[in-house]
Short mmCIF file of C-alpha atoms and ligand atoms in Angstrom, two decimals:
data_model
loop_
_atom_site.label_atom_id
_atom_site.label_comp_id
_atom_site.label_asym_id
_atom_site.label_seq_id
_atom_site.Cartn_x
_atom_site.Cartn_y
_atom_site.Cartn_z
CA UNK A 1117 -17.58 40.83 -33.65
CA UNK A 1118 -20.40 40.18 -30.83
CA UNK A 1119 -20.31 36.53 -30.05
CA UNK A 1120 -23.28 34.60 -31.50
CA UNK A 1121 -25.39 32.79 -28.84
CA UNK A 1122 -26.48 29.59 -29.71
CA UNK A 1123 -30.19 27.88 -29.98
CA UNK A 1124 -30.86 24.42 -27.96
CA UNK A 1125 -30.09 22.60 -30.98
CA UNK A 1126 -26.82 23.98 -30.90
CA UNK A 1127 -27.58 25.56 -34.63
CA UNK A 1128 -25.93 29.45 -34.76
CA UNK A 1129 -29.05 32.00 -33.94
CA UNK A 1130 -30.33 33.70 -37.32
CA UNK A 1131 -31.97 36.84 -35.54
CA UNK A 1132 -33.19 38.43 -39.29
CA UNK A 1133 -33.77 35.09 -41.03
CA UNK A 1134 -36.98 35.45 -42.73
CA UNK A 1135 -37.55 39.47 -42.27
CA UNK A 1136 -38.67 41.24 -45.06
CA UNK A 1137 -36.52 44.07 -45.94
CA UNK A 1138 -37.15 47.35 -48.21
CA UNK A 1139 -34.94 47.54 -51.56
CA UNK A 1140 -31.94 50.38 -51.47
CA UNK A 1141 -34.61 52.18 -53.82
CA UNK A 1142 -37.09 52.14 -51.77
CA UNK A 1143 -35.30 54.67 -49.27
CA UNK A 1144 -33.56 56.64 -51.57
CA UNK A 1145 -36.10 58.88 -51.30
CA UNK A 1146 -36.39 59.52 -47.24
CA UNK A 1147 -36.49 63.27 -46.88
CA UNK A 1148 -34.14 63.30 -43.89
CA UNK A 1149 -31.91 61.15 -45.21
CA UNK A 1150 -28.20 62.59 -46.77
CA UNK A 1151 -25.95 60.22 -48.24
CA UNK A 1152 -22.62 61.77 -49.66
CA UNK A 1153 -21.98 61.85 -53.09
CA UNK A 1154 -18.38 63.53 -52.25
CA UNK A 1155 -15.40 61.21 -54.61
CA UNK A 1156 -13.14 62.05 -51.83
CA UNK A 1157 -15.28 60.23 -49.38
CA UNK A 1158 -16.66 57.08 -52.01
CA UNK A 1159 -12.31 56.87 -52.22
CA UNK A 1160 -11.56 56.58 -48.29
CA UNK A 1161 -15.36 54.28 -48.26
CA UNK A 1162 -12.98 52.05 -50.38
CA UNK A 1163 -9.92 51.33 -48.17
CA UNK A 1164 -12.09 51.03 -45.10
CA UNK A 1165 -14.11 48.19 -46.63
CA UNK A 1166 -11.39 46.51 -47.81
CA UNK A 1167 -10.70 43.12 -45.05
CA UNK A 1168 -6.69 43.73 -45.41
CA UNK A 1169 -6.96 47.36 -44.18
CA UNK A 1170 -5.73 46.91 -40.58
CA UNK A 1171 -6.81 48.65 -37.46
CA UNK A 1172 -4.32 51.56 -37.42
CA UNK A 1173 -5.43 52.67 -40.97
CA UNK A 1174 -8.79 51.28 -40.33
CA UNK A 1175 -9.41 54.04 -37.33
CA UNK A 1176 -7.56 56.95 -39.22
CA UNK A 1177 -10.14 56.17 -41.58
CA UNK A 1178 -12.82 55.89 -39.70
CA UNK A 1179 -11.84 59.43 -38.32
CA UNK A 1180 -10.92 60.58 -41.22
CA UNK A 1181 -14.36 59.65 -42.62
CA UNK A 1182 -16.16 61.41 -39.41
CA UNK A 1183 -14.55 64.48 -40.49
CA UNK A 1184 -15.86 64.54 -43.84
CA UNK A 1185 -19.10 63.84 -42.55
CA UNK A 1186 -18.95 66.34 -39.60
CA UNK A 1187 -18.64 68.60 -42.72
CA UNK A 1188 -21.72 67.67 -44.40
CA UNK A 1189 -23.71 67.54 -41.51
CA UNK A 1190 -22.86 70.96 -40.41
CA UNK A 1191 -23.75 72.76 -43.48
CA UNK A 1192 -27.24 74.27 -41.39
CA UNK A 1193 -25.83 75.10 -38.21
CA UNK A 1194 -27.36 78.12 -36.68
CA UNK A 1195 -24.99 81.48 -36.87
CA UNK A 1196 -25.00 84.44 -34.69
CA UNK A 1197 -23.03 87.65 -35.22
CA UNK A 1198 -20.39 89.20 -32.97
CA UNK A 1199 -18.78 92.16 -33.13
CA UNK A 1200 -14.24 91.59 -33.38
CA UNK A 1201 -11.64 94.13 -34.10
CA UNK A 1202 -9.48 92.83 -37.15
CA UNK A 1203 -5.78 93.98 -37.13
CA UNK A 1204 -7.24 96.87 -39.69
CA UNK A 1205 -10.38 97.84 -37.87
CA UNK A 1206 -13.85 96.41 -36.60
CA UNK A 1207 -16.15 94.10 -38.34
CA UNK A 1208 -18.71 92.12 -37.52
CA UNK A 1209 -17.88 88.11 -37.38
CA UNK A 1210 -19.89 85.11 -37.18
CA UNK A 1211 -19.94 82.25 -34.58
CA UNK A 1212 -21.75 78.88 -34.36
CA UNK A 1213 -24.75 79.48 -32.17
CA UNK A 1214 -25.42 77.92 -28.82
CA UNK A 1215 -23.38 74.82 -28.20
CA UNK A 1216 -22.30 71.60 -30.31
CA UNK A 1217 -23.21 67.74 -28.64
CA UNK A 1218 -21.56 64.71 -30.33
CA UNK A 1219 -22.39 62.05 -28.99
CA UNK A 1220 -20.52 58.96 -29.80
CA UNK A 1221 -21.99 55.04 -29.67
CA UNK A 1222 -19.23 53.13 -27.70
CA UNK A 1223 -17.48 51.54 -28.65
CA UNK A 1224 -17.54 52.37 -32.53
CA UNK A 1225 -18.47 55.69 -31.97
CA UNK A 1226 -15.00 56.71 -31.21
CA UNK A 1227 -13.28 57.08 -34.57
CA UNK A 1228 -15.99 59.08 -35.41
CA UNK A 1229 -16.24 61.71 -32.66
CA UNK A 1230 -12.51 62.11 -33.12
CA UNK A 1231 -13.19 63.06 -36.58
CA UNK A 1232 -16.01 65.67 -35.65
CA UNK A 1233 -13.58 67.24 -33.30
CA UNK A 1234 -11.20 67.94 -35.69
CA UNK A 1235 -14.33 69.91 -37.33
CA UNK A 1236 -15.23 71.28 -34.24
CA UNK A 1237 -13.16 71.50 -31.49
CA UNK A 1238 -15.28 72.36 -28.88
CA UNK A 1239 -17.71 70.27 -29.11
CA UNK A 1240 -18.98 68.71 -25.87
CA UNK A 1241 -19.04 64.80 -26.36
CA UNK A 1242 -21.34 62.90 -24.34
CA UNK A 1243 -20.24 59.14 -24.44
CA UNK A 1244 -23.54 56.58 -24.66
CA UNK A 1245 -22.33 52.53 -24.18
CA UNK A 1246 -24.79 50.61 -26.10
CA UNK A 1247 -24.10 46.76 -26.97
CA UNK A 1248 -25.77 44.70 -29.56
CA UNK A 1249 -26.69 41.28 -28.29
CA UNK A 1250 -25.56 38.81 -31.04
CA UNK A 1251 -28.78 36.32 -30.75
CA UNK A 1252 -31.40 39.29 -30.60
CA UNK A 1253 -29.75 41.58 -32.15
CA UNK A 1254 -31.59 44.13 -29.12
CA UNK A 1255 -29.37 47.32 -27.89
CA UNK A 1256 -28.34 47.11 -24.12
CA UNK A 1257 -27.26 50.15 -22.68
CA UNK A 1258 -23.85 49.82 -20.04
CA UNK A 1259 -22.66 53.43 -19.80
CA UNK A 1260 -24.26 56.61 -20.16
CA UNK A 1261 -21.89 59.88 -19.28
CA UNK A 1262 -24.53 62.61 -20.41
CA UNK A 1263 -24.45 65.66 -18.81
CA UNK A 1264 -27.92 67.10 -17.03
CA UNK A 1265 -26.67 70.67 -18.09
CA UNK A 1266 -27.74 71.19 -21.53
CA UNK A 1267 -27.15 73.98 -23.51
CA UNK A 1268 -26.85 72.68 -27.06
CA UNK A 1269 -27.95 74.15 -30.53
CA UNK A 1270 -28.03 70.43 -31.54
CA UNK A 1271 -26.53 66.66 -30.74
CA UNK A 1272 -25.25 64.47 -33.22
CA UNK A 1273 -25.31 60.22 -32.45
CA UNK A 1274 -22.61 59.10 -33.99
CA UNK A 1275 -21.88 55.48 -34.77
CA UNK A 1276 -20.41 53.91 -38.20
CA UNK A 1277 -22.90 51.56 -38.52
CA UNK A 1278 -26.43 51.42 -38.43
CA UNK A 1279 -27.73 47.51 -39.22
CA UNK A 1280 -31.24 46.80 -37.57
CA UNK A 1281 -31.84 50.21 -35.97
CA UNK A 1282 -31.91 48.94 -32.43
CA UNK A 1283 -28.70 50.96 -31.15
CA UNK A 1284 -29.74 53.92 -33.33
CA UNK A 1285 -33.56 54.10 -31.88
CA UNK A 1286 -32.26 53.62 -28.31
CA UNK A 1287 -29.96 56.36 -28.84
CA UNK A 1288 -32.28 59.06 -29.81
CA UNK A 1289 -35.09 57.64 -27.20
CA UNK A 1290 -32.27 58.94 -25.10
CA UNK A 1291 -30.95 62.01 -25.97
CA UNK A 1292 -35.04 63.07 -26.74
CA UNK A 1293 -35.35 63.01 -22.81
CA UNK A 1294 -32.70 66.06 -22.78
CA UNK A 1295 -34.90 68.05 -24.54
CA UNK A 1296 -32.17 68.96 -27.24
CA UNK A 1297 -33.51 71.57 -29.79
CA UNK A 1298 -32.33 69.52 -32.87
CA UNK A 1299 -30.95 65.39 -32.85
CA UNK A 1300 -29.30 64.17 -36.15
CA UNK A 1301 -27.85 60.81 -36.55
CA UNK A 1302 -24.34 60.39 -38.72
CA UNK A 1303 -23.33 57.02 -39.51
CA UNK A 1304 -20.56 56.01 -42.27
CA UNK A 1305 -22.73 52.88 -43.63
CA UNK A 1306 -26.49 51.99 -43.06
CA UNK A 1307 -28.74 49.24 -44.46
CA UNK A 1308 -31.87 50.03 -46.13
CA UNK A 1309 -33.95 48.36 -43.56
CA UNK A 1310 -32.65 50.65 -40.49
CA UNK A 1311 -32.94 54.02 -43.12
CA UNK A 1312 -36.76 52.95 -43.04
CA UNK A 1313 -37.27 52.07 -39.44
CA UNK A 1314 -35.44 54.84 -37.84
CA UNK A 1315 -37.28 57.47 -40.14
CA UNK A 1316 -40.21 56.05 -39.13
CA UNK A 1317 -39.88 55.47 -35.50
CA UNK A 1318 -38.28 58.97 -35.13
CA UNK A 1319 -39.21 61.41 -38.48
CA UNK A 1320 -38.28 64.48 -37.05
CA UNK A 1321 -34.13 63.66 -37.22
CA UNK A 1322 -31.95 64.22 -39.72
CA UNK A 1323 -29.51 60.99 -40.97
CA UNK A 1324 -26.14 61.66 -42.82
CA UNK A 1325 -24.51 58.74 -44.10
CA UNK A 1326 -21.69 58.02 -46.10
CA UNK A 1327 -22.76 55.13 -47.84
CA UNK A 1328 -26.58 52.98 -48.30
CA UNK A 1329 -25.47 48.94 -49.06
CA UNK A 1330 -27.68 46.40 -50.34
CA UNK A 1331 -29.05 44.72 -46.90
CA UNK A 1332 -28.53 42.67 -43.59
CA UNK A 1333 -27.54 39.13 -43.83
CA UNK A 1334 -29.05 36.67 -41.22
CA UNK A 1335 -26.84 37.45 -38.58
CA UNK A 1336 -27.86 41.31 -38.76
CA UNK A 1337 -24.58 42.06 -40.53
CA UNK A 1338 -24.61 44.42 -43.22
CA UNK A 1339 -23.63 43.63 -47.10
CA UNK A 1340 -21.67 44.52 -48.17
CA UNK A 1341 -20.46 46.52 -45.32
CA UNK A 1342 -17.18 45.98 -43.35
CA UNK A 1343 -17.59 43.98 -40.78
CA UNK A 1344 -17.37 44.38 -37.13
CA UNK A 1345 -16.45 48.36 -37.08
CA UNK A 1346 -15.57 48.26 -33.40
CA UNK A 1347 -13.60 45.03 -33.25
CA UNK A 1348 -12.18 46.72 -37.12
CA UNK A 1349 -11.01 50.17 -34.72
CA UNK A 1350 -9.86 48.68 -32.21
CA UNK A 1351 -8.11 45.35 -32.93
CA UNK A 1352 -10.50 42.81 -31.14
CA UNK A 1353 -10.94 40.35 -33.41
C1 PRP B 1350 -22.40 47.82 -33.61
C2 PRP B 1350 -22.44 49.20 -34.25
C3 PRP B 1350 -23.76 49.74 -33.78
C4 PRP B 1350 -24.63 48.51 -33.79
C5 PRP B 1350 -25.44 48.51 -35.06
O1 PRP B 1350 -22.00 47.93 -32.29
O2 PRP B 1350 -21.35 50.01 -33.91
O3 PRP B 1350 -23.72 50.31 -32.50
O4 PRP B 1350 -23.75 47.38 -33.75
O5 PRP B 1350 -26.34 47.49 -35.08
P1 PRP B 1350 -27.92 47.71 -34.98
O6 PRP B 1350 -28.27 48.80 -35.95
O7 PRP B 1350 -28.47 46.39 -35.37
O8 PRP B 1350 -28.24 48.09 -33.57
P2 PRP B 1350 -21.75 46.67 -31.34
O9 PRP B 1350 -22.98 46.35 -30.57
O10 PRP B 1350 -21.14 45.56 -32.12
O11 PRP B 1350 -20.74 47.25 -30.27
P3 PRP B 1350 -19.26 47.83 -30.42
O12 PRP B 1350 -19.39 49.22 -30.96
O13 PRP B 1350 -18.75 47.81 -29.02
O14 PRP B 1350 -18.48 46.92 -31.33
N1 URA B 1351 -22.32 46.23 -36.48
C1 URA B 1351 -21.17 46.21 -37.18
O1 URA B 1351 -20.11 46.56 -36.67
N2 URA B 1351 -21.23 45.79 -38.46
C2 URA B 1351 -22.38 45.41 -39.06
O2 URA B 1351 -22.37 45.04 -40.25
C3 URA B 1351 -23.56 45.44 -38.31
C4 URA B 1351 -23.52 45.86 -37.00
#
């Protein structure tokens, strides 16, 4: 969990204290937003939520999870055909299009490329370090390992949580200046407020989701969420 700062008075910072925030059915109805409705996925959302999962199974999960939603997200990728010669004779096959980008949000990110590569395993993944800062709850960028070569059908962010919207809006100011045909943004849990903001602020990307919770407590956390899904991966508690 990002270390909370604290204010002069030496009172814990309460960066969304006071911020009004849309109801989850209020942004049920975003038309790029895609929340699963899969059992097998609302099953797995259960064991990663749980607080006694620990981070082995928590990351399998999390993987796990990314697969699933690699899956959904997926659905519309661009085909082209090319001719292959079958042990019996010729046909003509289908491929995927141009290249895949997945573009994980260090450190949570991780799980969840893992799991797209199992979809697809060569996609290129271009690793983006953004860090939430605990008192203003801003995104600072530390590491960015995109390529300049792009040759992409589409990029997906992906990061398993998207609370405020700060990491998420940073991420696609970024990959926008690659001039990537299509952006979409996969997360495994989102608040209401960030499904609002980020539609807003950028209306033209698609967001796939495994799960919409009820809001962000003072602190920016989401409820009811899971936690800290990077210190949750990766044992840094
Ligand atoms: C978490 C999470 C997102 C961000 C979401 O990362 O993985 O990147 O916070 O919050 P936001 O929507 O309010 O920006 P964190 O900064 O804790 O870094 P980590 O992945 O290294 O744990
Ligand atoms: N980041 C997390 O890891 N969890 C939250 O609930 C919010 C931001």
């Amino acid at each position: 969990m990002t270390e909370t700062t604290t204010s002069s008075g030496g009172r814990p910072s309460l960066p969304m204290q006071g911020i009004p925030q849309p109801r989850r059915d209020e942004v049920l109805d975003l038309p790029r937003v895609h929340i699963s409705t899969h059992p097998v996925m609302a099953h797995k959302m259960t064991a990663l939520r749980d607080k006694n999962t620990p981070p082995p199974e928590f990351y399998r999960q999390v993987k796990e999870i990314g697969a699933l939603l690699a899956y959904e997200a997926t659905a519309n990728l661009t085909l082209e055909t090319v001719p292959i010669e079958t042990p019996m004779g010729p046909m003509v096959g289908e491929r995927l299009a141009g290249g895949i980008g997945v573009t994980p949000i260090l450190r949570a990110g991780l799980g969840l490329a893992e799991g797209f590569r199992e979809v697809i395993p060569d996609a290129q993944i271009w690793h983006l370090g953004l860090r939430r800062d605990g008192q203003t709850l801003q995104a600072i960028a530390y590491y960015n390992q995109l390529p300049h070569r792009v040759d992409l059908q589409v990029c997906y962010a992906v990061d398993p949580m998207l609370a405020t919207g700060g990491s998420a809006i940073d991420a696609i100011n970024v990959l926008k200046r690659r001039d990537i045909p299509r952006l979409c943004y996969v997360g495994i849990i989102a608040a209401p407020y960030v499904l609002l903001k980020l539609s807003q602020t950028h209306p033209d990307i698609d967001i796939y989701i495994a799960a919409l919770d009820e809001s962000l407590n003072d602190m920016g956390y989401i409820l009811p969420g899971l936690g800290d899904a990077g210190d949750r991966q990766f044992g840094t508690f």
